[in-house]
Short mmCIF file of C-alpha atoms in Angstrom, two decimals:
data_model
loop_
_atom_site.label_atom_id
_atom_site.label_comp_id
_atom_site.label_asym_id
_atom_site.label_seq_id
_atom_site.Cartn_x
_atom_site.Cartn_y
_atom_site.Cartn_z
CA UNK O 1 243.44 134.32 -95.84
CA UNK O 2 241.38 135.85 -99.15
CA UNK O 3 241.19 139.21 -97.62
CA UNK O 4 245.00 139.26 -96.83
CA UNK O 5 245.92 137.81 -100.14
CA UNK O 6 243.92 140.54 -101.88
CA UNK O 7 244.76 143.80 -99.40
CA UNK O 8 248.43 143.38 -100.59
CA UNK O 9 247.47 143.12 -104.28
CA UNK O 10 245.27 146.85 -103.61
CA UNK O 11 248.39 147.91 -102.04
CA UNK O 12 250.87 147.63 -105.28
CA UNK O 13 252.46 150.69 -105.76
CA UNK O 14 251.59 150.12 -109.36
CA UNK O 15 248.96 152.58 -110.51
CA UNK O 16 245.34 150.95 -109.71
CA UNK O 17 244.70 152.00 -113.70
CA UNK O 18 246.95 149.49 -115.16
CA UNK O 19 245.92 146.66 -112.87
CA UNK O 20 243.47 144.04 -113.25
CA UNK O 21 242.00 141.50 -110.52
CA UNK O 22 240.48 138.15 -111.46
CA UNK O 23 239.24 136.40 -108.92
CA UNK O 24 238.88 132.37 -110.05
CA UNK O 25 236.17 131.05 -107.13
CA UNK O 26 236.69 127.45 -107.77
CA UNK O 27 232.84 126.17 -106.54
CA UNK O 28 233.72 127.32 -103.14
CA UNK O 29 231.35 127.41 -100.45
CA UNK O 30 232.13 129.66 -98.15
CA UNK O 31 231.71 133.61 -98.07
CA UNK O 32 235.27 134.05 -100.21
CA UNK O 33 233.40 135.40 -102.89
CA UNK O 34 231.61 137.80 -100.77
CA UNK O 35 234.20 138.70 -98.78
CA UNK O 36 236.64 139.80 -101.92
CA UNK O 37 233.58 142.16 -103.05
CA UNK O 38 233.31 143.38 -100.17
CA UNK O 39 236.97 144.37 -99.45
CA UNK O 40 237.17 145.68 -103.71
CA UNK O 41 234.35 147.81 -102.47
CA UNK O 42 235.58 149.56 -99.83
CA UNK O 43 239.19 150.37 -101.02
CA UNK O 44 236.78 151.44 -104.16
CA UNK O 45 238.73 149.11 -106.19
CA UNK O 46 237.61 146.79 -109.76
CA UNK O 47 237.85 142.67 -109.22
CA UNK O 48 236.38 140.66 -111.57
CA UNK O 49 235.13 137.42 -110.36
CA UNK O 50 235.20 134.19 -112.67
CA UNK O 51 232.90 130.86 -111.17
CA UNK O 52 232.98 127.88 -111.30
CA UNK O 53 229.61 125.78 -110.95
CA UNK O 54 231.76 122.77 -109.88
CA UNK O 55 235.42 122.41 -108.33
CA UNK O 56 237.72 121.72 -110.90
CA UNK O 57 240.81 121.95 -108.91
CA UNK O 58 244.17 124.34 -109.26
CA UNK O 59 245.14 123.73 -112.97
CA UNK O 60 241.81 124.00 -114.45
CA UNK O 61 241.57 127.18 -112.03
CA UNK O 62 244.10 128.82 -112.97
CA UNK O 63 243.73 128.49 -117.07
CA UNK O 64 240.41 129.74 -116.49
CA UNK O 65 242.11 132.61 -115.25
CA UNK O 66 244.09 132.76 -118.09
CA UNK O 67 241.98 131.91 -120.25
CA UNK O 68 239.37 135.18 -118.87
CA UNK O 69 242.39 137.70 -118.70
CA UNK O 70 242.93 140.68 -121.06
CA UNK O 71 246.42 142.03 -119.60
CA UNK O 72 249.36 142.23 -121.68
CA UNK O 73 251.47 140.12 -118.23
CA UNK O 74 249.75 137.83 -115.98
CA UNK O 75 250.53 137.21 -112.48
CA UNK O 76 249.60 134.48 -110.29
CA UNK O 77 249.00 134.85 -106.91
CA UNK O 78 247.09 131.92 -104.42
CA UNK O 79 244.38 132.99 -102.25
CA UNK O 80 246.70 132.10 -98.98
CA UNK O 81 249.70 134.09 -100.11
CA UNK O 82 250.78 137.95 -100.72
CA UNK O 83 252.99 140.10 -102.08
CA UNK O 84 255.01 142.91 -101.55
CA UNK O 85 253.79 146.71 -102.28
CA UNK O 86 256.80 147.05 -105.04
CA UNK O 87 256.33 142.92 -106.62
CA UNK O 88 254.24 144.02 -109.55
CA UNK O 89 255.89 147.06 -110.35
CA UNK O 90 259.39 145.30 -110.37
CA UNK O 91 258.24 142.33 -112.68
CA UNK O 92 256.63 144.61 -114.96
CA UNK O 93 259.26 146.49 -115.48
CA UNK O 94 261.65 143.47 -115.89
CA UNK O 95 259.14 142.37 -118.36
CA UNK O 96 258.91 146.15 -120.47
CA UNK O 97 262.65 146.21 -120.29
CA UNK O 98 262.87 143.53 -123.07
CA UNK O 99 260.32 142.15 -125.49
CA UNK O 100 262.29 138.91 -125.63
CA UNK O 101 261.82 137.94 -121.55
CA UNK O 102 258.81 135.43 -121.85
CA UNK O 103 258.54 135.30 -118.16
CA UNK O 104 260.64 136.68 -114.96
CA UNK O 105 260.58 135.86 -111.43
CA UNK O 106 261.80 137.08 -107.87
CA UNK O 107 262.91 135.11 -104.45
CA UNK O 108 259.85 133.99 -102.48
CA UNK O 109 260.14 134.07 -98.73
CA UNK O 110 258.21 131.56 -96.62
CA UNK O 111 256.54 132.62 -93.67
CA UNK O 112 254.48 130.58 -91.08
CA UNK O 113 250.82 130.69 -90.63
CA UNK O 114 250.03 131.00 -87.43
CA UNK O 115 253.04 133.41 -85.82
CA UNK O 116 254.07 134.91 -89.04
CA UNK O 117 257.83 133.94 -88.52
CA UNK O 118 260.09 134.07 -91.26
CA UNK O 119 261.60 130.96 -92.75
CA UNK O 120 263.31 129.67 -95.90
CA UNK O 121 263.31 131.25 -99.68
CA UNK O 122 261.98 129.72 -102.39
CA UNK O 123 262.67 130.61 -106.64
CA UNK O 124 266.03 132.20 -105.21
CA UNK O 125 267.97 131.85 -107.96
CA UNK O 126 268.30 132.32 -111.91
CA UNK O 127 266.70 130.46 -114.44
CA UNK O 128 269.02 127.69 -115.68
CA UNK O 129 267.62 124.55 -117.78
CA UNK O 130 270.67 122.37 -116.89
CA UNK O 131 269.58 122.53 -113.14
CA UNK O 132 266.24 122.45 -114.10
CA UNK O 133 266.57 118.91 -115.71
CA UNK O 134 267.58 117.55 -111.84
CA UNK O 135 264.73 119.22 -110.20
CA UNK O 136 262.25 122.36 -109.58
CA UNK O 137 263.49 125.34 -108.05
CA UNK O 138 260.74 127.82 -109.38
CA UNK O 139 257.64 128.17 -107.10
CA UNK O 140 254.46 129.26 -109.85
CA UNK O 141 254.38 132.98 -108.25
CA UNK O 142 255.83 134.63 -111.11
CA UNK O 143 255.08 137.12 -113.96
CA UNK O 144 254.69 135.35 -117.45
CA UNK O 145 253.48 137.02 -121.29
CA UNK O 146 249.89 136.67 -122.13
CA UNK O 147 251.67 135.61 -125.18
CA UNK O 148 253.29 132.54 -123.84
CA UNK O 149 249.88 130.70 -123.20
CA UNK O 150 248.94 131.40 -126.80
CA UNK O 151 251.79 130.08 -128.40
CA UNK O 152 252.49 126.97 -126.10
CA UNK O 153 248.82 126.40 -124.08
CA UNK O 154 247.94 126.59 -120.72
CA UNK O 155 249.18 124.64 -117.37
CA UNK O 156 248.68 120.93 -118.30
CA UNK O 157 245.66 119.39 -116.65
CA UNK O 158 246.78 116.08 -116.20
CA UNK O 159 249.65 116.74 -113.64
CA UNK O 160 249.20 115.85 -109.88
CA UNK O 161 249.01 118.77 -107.51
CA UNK O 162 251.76 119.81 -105.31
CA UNK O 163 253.24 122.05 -107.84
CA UNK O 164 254.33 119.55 -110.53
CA UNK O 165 252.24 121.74 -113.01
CA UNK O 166 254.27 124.71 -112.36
CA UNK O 167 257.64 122.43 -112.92
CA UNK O 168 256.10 121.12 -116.03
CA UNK O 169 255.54 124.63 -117.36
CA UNK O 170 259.07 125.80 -116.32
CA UNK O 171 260.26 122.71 -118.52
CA UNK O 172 258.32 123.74 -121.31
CA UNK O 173 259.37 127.07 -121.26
CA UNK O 174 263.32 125.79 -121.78
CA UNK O 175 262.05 123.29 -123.81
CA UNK O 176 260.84 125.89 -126.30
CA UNK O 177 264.21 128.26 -125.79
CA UNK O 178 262.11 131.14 -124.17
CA UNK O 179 264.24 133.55 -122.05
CA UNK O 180 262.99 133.77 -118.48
CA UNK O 181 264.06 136.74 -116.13
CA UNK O 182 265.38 136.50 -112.49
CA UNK O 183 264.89 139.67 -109.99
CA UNK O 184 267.92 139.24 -107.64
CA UNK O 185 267.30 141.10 -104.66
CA UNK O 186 265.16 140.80 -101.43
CA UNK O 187 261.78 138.59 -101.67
CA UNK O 188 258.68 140.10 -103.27
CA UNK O 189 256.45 137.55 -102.30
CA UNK O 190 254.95 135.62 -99.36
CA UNK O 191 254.17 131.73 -99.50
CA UNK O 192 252.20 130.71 -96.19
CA UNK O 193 253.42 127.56 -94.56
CA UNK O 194 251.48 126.14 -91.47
CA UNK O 195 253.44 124.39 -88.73
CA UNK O 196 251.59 120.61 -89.78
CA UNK O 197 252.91 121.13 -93.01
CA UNK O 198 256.88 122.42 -93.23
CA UNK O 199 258.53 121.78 -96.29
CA UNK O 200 261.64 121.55 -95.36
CA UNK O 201 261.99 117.96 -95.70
CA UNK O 202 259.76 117.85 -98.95
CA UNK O 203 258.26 114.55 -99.98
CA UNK O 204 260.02 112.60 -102.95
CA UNK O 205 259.40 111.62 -106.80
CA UNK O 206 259.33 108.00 -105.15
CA UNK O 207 256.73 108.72 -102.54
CA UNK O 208 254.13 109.83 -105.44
CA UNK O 209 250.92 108.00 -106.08
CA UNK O 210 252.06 105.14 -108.36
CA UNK O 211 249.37 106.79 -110.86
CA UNK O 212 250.60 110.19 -110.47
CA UNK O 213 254.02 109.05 -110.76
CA UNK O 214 253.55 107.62 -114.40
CA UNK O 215 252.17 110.87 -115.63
CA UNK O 216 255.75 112.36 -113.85
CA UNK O 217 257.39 109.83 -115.96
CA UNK O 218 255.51 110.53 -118.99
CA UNK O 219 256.54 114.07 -119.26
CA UNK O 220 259.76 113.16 -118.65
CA UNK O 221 260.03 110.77 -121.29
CA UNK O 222 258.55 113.81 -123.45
CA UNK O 223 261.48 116.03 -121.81
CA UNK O 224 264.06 113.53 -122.29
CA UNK O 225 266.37 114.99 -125.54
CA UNK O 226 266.09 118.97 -125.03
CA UNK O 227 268.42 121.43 -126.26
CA UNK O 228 272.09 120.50 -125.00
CA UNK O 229 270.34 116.26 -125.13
CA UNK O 230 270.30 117.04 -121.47
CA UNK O 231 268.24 113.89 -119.47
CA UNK O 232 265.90 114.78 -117.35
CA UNK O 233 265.59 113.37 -113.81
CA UNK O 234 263.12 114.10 -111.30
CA UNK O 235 264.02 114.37 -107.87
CA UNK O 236 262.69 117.14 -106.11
CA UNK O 237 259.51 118.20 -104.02
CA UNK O 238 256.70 120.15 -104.33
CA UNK O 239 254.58 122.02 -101.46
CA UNK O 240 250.90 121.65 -101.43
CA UNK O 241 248.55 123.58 -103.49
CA UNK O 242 245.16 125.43 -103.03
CA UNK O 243 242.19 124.78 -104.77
CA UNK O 244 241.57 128.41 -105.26
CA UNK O 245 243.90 131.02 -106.68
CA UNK O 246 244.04 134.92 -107.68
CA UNK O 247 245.44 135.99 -110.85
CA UNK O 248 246.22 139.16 -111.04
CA UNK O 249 246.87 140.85 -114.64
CA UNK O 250 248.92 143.68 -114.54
CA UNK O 251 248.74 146.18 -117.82
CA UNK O 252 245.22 146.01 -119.49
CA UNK O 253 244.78 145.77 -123.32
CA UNK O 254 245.51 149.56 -124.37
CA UNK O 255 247.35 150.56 -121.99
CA UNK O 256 250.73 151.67 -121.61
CA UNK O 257 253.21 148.93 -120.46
#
């Protein structure tokens, strides 16, 4: 799915000049790495490609990413996914529009693996806190400051996969009274589902590993009095993650935003 993930990056309408690829190969042992030189080398494109000796899984992955970045806006992007030719351009420029937006996303529509069909959106609506506190709406394929990681750190390592990292981060963001921007308006993105895996019916806070559940409840307990003394309650599902992920960096140090 690597080549896929990466040909709709190369075909952003936003100018190749102001974009740059990182690559995060997460100990892999296939020809990924290969293949994504192969594919920057032939469109004559730049990726720059970050390795790790040993798997540490998504989070660790993906702050490496952040960690190696020198954009202005990051963008994060799994290997199996893609986005649309006008996603970048349309974040960035929610992002430019204000200095204040700390991070901005745009509806997500599922598709299935192996016929390509259509299915549900995901992250298709606005950023409220209050409906937050009851559960995640916000898939991680969004557009966030450089700036943000700084001040606050990077996706915390000790969450269980299946997207409670990105939920946690959404949390903090609130937490901390950023402003976060919504693109209403068609999808932008592409989030593969394969048929043994619909998330439809997602799997509930109850059904989590009874160790990965008290980490839930730990951040929760660290969540519980936020702005408003809202109470936080977990009750809603998370898709699966991959081990490897893209981040893509839009708007290079020196450049024009």
């Amino acid at each position: 799915y690597l080549p896929e993930c990466l040909s709709s990056v190369y075909a952003s309408d936003l100018e190749a000049a102001r974009l740059e690829v990182i690559l995060v190969d997460d100990a892999s042992t296939d020809l990924s790495v290969a293949t994504a030189r192969d594919l920057a080398f032939h469109l004559g494109r730049d990726i720059r490609i970050i390795r790790h000796e040993t798997n540490r899984g998504l989070v660790k992955t993906r702050n490496s990413g952040i960690r190696e970045a020198t954009g202005e806006f990051l963008f994060f992007l799994d290997s199996v996914n893609r986005i649309s030719p006008d996603c970048l351009r349309k974040h960035l420029e929610v992002m430019s529009s204000d200095p204040h937006i700390d991070a901005c996303y745009a509806p997500i529509r599922d598709f299935m693996s192996e016929t390509g069909e259509l299915a549900e959106t995901r992250s298709a609506a606005a950023y409220d806190h209050d409906r937050l506190l009851k559960g995640n709406y916000i898939d991680g394929m969004a557009m966030f400051r450089a700036d943000v990681f700084r001040r606050m750190g990077g996706y915390d390592t000790e969450m269980p996969l299946k997207g409670w990292e990105d939920y946690e981060y959404w949390l903090r963001l609130g937490a901390n009274g950023c402003s976060v921007g919504f693109l209403s308006g068609p999808p932008l993105s592409y989030y593969r589902l394969h048929s043994g895996s619909m998330t439809g019916t997602p799997a509930h806070f109850g059904q989590l590993d009874p160790e990965f559940r008290a980490r839930i409840e730990a951040m929760a307990a660290e969540y519980r009095q936020l702005p408003g003394g809202k109470t936080l309650q977990i009750n809603s599902a998370f898709r699966s993650a991959e081990e490897q992920a893209a981040l893509i960096a839009p708007g290079r140090q020196g450049a024009n935003p």
